[in-house]
Tab-separated table of C-alpha atoms and ligand atoms in Angstrom:
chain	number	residue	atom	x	y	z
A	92	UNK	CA	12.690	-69.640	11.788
A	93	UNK	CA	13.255	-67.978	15.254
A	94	UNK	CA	13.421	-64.602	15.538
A	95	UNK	CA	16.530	-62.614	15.958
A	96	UNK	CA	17.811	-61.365	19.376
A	97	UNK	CA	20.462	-58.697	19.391
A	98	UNK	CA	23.532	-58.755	22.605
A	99	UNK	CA	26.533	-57.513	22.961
A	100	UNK	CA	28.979	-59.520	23.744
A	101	UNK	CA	32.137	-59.539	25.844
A	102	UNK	CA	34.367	-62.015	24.054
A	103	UNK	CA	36.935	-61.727	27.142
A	104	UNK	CA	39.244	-59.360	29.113
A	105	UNK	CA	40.883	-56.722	27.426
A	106	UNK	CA	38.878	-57.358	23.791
A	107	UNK	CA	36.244	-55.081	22.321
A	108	UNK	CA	32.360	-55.496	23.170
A	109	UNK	CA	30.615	-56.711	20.191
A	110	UNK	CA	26.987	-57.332	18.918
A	111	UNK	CA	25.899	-60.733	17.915
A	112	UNK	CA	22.514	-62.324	16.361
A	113	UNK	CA	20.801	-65.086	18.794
A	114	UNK	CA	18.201	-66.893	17.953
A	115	UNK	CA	15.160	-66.481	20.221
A	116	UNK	CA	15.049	-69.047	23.066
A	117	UNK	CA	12.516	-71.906	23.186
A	118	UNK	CA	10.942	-71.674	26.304
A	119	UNK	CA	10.468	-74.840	28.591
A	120	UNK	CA	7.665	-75.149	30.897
A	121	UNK	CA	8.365	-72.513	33.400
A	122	UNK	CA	10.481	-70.039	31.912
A	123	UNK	CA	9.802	-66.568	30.255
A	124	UNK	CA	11.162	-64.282	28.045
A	125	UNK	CA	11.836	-60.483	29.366
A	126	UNK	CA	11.675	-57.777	26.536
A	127	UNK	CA	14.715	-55.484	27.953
A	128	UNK	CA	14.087	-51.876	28.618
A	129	UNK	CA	16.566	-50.925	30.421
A	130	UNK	CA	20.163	-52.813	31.775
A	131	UNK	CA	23.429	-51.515	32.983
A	132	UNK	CA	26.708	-51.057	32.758
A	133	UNK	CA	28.368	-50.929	36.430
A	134	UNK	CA	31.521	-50.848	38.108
A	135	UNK	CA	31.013	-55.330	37.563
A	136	UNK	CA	31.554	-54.870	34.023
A	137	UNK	CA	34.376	-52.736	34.518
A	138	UNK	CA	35.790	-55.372	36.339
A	139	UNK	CA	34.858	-58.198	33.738
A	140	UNK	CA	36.512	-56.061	31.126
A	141	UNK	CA	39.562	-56.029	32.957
A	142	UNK	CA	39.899	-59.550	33.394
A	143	UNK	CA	39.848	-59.106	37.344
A	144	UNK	CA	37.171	-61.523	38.213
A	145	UNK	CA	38.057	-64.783	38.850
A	146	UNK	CA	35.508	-67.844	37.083
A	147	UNK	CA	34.250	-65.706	34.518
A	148	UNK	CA	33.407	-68.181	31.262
A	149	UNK	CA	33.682	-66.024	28.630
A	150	UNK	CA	32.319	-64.967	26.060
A	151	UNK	CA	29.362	-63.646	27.892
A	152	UNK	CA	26.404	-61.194	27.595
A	153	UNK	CA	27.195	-59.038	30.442
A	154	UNK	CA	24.264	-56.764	32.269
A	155	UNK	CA	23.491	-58.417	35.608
A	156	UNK	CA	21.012	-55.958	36.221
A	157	UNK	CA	17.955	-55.706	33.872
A	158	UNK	CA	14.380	-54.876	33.989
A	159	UNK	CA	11.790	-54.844	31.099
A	160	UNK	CA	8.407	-55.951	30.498
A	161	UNK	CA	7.642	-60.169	29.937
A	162	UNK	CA	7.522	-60.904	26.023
A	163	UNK	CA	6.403	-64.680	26.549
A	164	UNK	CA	6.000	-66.834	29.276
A	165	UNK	CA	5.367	-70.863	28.786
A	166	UNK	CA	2.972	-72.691	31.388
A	167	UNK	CA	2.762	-71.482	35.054
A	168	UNK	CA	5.278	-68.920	36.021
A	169	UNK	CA	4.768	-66.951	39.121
A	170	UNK	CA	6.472	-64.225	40.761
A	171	UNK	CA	8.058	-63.931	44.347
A	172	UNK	CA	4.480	-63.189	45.560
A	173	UNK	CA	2.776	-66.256	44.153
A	174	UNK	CA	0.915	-64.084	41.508
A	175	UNK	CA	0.788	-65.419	38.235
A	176	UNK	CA	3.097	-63.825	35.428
A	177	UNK	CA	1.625	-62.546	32.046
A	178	UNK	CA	2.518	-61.008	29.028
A	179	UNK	CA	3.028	-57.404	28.833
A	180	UNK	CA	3.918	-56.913	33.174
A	181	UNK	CA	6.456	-55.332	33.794
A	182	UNK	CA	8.879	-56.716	36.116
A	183	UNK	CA	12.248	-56.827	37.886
A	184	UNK	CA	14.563	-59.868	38.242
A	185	UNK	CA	17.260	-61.163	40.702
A	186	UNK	CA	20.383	-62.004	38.907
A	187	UNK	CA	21.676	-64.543	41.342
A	188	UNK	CA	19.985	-68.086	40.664
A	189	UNK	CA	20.609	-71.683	41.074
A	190	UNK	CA	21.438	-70.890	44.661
A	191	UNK	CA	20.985	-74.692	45.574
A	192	UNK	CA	19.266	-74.902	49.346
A	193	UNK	CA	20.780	-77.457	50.390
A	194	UNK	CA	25.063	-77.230	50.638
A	195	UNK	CA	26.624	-75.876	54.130
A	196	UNK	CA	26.361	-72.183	52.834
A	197	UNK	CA	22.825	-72.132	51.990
A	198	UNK	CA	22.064	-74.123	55.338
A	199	UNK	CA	23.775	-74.644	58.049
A	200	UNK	CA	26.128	-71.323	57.836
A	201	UNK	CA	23.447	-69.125	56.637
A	202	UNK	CA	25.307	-67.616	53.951
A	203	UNK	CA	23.093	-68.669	50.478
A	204	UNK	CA	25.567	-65.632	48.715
A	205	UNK	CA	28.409	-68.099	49.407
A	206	UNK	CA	26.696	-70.706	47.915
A	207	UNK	CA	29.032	-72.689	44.812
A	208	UNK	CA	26.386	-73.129	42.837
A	209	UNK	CA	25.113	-70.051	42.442
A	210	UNK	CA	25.424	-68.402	39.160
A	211	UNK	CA	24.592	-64.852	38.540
A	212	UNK	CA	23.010	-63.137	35.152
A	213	UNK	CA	25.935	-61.286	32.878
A	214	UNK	CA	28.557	-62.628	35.363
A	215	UNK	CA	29.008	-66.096	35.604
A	216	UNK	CA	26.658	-67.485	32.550
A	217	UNK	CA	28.228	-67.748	29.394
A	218	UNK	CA	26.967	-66.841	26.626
A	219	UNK	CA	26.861	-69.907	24.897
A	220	UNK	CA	24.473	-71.117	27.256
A	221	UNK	CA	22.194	-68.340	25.920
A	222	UNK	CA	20.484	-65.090	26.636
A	223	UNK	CA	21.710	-64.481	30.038
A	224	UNK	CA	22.728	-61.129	30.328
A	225	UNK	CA	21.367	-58.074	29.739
A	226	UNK	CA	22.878	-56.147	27.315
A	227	UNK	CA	20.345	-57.917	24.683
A	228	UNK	CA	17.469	-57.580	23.686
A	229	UNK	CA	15.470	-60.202	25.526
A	230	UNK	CA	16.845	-61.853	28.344
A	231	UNK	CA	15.891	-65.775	29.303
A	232	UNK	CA	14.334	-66.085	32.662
A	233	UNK	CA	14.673	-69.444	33.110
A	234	UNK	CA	12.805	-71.832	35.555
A	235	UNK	CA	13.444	-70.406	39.533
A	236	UNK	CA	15.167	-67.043	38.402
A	237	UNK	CA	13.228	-64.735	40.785
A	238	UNK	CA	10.960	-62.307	39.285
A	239	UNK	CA	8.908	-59.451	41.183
A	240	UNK	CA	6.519	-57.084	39.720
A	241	UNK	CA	7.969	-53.492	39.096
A	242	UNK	CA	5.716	-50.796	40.301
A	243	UNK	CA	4.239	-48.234	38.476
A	244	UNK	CA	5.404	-45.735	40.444
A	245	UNK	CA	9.094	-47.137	39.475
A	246	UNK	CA	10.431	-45.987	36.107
A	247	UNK	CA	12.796	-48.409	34.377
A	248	UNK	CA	15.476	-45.751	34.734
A	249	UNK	CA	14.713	-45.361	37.964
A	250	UNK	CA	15.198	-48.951	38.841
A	251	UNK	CA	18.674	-49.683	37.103
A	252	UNK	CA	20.114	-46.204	38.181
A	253	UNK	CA	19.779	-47.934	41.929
A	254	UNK	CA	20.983	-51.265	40.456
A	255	UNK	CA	23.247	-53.460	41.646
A	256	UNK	CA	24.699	-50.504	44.079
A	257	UNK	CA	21.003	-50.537	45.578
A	258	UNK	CA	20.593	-54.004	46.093
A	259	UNK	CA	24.350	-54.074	47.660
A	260	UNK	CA	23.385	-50.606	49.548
A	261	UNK	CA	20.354	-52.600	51.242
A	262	UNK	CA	22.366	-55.380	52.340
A	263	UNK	CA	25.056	-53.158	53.418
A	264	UNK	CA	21.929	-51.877	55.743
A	265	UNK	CA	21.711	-55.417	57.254
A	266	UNK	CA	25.278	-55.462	57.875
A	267	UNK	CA	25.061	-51.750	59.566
A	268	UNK	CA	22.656	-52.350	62.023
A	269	UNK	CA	22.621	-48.963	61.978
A	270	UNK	CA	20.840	-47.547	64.868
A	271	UNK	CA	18.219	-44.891	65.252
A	272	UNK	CA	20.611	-41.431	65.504
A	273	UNK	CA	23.994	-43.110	64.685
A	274	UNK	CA	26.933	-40.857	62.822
A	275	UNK	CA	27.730	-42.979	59.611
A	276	UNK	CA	31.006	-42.519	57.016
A	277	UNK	CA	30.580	-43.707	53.456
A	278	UNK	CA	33.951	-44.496	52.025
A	279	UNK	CA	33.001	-44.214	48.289
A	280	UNK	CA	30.740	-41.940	45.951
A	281	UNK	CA	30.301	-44.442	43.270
A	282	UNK	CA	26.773	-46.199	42.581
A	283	UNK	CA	27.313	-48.146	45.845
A	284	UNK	CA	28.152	-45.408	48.351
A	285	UNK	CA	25.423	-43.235	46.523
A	286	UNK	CA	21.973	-45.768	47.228
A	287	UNK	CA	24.187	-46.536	50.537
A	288	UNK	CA	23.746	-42.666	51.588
A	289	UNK	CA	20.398	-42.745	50.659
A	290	UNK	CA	19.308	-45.868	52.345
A	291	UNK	CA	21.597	-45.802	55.698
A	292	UNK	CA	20.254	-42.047	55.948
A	293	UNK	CA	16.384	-43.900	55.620
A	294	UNK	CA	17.123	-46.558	57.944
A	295	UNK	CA	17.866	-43.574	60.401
A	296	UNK	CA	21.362	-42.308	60.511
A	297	UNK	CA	21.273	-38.528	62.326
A	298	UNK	CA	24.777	-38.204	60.136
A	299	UNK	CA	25.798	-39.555	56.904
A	300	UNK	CA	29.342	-38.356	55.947
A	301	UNK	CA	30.324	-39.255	52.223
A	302	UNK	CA	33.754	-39.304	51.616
A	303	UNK	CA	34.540	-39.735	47.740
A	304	UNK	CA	35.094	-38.105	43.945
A	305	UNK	CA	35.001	-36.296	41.718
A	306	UNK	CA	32.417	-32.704	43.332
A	307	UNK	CA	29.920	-33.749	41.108
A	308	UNK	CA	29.437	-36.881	42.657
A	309	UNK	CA	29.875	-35.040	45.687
A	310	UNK	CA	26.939	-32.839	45.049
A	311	UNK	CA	24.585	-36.226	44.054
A	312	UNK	CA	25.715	-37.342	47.518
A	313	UNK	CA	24.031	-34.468	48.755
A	314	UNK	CA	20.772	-35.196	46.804
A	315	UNK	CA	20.650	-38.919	47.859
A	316	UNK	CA	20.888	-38.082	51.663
A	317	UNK	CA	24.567	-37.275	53.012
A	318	UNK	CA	24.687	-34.592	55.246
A	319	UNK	CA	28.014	-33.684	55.135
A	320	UNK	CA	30.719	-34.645	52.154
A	321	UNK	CA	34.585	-35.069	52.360
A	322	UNK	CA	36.482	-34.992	48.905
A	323	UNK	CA	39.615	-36.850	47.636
A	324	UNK	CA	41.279	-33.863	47.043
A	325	UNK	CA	41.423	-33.332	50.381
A	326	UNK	CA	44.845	-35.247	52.268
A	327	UNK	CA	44.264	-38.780	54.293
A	328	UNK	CA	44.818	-36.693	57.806
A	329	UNK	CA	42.901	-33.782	57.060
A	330	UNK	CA	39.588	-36.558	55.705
A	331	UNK	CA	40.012	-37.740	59.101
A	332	UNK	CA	40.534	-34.794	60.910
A	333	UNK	CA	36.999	-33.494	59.274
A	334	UNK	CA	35.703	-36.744	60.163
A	335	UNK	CA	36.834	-36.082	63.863
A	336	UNK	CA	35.470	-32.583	63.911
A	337	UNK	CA	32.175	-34.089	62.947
A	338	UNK	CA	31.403	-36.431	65.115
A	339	UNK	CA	32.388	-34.933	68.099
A	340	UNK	CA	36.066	-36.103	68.169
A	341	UNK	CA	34.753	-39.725	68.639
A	342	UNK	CA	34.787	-41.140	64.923
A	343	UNK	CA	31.696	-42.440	63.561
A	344	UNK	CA	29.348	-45.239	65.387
A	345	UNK	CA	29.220	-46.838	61.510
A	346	UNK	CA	31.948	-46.660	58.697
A	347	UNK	CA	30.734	-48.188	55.244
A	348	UNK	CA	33.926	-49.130	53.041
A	349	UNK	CA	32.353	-48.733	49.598
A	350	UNK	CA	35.871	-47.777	47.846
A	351	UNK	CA	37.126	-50.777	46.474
A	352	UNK	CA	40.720	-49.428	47.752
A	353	UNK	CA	43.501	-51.069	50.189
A	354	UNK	CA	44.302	-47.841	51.417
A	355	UNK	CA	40.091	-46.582	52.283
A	356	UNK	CA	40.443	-50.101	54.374
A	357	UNK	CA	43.235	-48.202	56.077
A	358	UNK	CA	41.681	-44.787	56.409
A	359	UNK	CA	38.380	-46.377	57.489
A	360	UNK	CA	39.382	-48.620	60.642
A	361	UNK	CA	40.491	-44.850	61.867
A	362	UNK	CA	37.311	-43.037	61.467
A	363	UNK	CA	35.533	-45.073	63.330
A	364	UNK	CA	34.663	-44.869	67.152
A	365	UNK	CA	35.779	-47.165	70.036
A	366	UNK	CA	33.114	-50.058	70.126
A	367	UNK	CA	31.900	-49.185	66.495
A	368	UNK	CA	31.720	-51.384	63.391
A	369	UNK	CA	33.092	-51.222	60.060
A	370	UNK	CA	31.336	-52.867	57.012
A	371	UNK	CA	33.564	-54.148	54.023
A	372	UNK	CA	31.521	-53.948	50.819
A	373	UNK	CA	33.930	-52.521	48.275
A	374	UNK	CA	36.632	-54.881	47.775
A	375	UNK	CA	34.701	-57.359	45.185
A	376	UNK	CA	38.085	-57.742	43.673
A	377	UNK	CA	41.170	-58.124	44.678
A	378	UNK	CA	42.892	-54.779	45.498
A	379	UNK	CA	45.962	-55.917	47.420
A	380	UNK	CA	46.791	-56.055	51.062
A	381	UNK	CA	45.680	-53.238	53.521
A	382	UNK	CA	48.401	-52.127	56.420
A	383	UNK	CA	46.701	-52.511	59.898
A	384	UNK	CA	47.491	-52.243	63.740
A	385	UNK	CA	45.912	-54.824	64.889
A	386	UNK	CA	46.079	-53.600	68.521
A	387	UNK	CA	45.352	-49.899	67.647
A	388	UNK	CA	42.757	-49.837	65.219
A	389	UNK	CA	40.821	-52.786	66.235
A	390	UNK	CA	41.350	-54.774	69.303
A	391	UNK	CA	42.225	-51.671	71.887
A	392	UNK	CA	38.895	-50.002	69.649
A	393	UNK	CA	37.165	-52.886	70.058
A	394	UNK	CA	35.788	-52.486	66.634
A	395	UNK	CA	33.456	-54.861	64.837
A	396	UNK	CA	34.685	-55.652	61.360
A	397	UNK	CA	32.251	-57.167	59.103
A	398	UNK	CA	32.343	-58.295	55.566
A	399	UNK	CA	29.448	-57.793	52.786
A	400	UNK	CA	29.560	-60.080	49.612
A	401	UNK	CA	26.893	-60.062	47.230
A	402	UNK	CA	22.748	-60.039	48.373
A	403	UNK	CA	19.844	-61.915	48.581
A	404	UNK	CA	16.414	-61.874	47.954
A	405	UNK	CA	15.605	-59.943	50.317
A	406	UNK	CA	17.737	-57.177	49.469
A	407	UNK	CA	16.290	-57.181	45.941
A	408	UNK	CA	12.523	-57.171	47.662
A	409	UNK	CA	13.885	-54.072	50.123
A	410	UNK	CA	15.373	-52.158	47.341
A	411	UNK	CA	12.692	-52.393	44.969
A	412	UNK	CA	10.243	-51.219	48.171
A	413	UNK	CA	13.059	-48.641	48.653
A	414	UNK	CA	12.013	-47.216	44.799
A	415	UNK	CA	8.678	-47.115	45.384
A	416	UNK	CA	8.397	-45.406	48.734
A	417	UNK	CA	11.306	-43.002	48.707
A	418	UNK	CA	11.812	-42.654	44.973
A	419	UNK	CA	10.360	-39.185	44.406
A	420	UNK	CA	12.834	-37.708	46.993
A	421	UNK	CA	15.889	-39.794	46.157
A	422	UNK	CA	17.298	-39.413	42.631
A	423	UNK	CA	18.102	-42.667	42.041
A	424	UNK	CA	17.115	-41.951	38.370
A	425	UNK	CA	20.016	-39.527	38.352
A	426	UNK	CA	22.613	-42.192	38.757
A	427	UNK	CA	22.128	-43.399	35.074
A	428	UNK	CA	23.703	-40.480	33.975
A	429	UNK	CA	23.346	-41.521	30.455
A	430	UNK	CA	21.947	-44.065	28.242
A	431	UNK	CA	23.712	-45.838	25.393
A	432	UNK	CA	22.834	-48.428	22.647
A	433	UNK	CA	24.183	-52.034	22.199
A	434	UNK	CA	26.165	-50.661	20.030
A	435	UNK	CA	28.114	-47.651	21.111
A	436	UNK	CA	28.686	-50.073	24.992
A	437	UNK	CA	32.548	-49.540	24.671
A	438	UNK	CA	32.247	-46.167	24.917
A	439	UNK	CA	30.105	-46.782	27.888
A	440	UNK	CA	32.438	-48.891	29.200
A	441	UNK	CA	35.021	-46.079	29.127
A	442	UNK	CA	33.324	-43.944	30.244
A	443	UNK	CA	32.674	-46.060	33.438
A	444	UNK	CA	35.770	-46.940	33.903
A	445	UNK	CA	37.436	-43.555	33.524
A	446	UNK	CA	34.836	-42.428	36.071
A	447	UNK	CA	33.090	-39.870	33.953
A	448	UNK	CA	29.842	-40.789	35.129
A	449	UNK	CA	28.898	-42.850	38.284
A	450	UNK	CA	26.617	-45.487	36.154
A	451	UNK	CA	25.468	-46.073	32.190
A	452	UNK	CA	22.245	-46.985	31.396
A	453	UNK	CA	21.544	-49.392	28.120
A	454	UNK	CA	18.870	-49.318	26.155
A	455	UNK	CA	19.386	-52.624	23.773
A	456	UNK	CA	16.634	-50.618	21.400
A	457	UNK	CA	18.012	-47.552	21.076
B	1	ZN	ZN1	23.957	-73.816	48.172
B	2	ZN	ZN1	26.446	-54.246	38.732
């Protein structure tokens, strides 16, 4: 008989979380088996559970983001460096696999994250397929998934309170090219906009300018790297004004939509400077049309929009190197401002989506 796995499951939109029995996988040559220490519950999952992501083929085990230590491994399976993988490491994964390397979007256009047959952990594998997600137990790393060690110097909690938001935050770097002195505004305080403060500030942004909710997120902001914070409370003109004041009455070189909002999109294109560039990274769903002067706020500006959907293995690699060199003065552990058991994940979820804390933390053990 196979031994039990625990997940929770997300039956679909709109229905309660629940926790089912699996059966342990058989591995084929090539795959292993992560014990789960720690996985997440992110703004993604919010999303799932309100039914506003396209594709999804539920029921699935959500948790995209997962780390733990390997619980079995069958034949010769390596990790991103070529080092061999054994029982007991512990190790990271990158949720996005079967990225195919070979259709226009992997190839000729660059763009692997636009790839359509990429499928991604706790998003877009059902659960009938398996243990693919990781609020479970054990997750099933099958043959390709990436895996990279996890440093000691990187706690588990450490690593999924940067999450997803990190991994996005280091490809929202890439999309930045932020330059050495450059005045940057952070639409958003949520996971995203947090590890994006920290990381833009790293990459060597003189000013990083957080505009966001609620203070305590604020005061995180802070800890992570902004140098300055604007709040929600405060009106549309007066954010701007502030926004202004700092940078010299020239808007900032960089603004970092990290909001998820139709309106930030609108607030954004006017903070930032003539010549200056605006990365998209918050709208993963679809929030609704944005009102814009095309000849105002971007041609006469001659402002560089540019979009930012999903990352790449690189971005995975970078934030992981992120943990390990600038972990003890970023809190990224502080993000996961709470952990919670397979069981008790709706309350997580609403908790997350009522914004009481910026991330959960699940322990499938606990
Ligand atoms: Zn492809
Ligand atoms: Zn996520």
């Amino acid at each position: 008989m196979p031994r039990a796995v625990l997940a929770a499951v997300m039956p679909g939109p709109h229905q309660p979380v629940d926790v089912r029995e699996f059966a342990e996988p058989d591995l084929p040559a090539g795959a292993a088996l992560l014990r789960t220490a720690r996985s997440e519950v992110c703004g993604t999952d919010v999303h799932l559970w309100h039914g506003r992501l396209a594709g999804v083929p539920y029921p699935i085990i959500p948790g995209h983001v997962t780390t733990g230590t390997i619980d079995a491994v069958r034949g010769n399976v390596t990790d991103v460096h070529g080092r061999a993988i054994r029982e007991g490491d512990r190790v990271a994964f990158f949720d996005v696999h079967r990225t195919c390397g070979r259709c226009l979007a992997c190839t000729a256009h660059r763009t692997p994250t636009r790839c359509p047959s990429r499928r991604v952990y706790g998003i877009t594998d059902p659960a009938a397929e398996g243990l693919f997600g990781g609020w479970a137990q054990k997750v099933y790393l099958e043959p390709g998934v990436v895996i990279a060690p996890l440093a000691d110097a990187i706690s588990f909690d450490a690593y999924i309170g940067g999450g997803c938001g990190l991994l996005t935050a280091a490809h929202i770097v890439d999309r930045a090219r932020i330059s050495l002195g450059d005045s940057v505004v952070v639409q958003g305080a949520g996971a995203v906009g947090l590890s994006a403060a920290a990381l833009l500030k790293k990459s060597g942004a003189a000013q990083v300018i957080v505009i966001g909710g609620p203070s305590d997120r604020l005061v995180l902001a802070e800890k992570m790297g902004a140098t300055a914070t604007i709040g929600l409370d405060l009106p549309p003109e007066d954010r701007l004004a502030r926004v202004l004041d700092l940078t010299g009455g020239l808007g900032a070189d960089v603004v970092v939509e990290a909001a998820g909002s139709a309106r930030a999109f609108e607030e954004g294109l006017r903070m930032a400077r003539n010549g200056g560039a605006y990365v998209i990274a918050g709208h993963y769903t679809n929030v609704g049309d944005s009102t814009v002067n095309a000849h105002e706020h971007i041609n006469r500006k001659h402002l560089d929009i540019r979009g930012c959907w999903g990352s790449e293995v690189g971005h995975f690699l970078r934030a992981l190197r992120a943990l390990e060199a600038y972990g003890s003065e970023v809190p990224w552990h502080l993000i996961g401002a709470r952990t919670y058991g397979l069981g008790a994940i709706n309350e997580a979820l609403q908790d997350a989506a009522d914004l009481r804390i910026p991330k959960a933390l699940v322990d499938p053990w606990m």
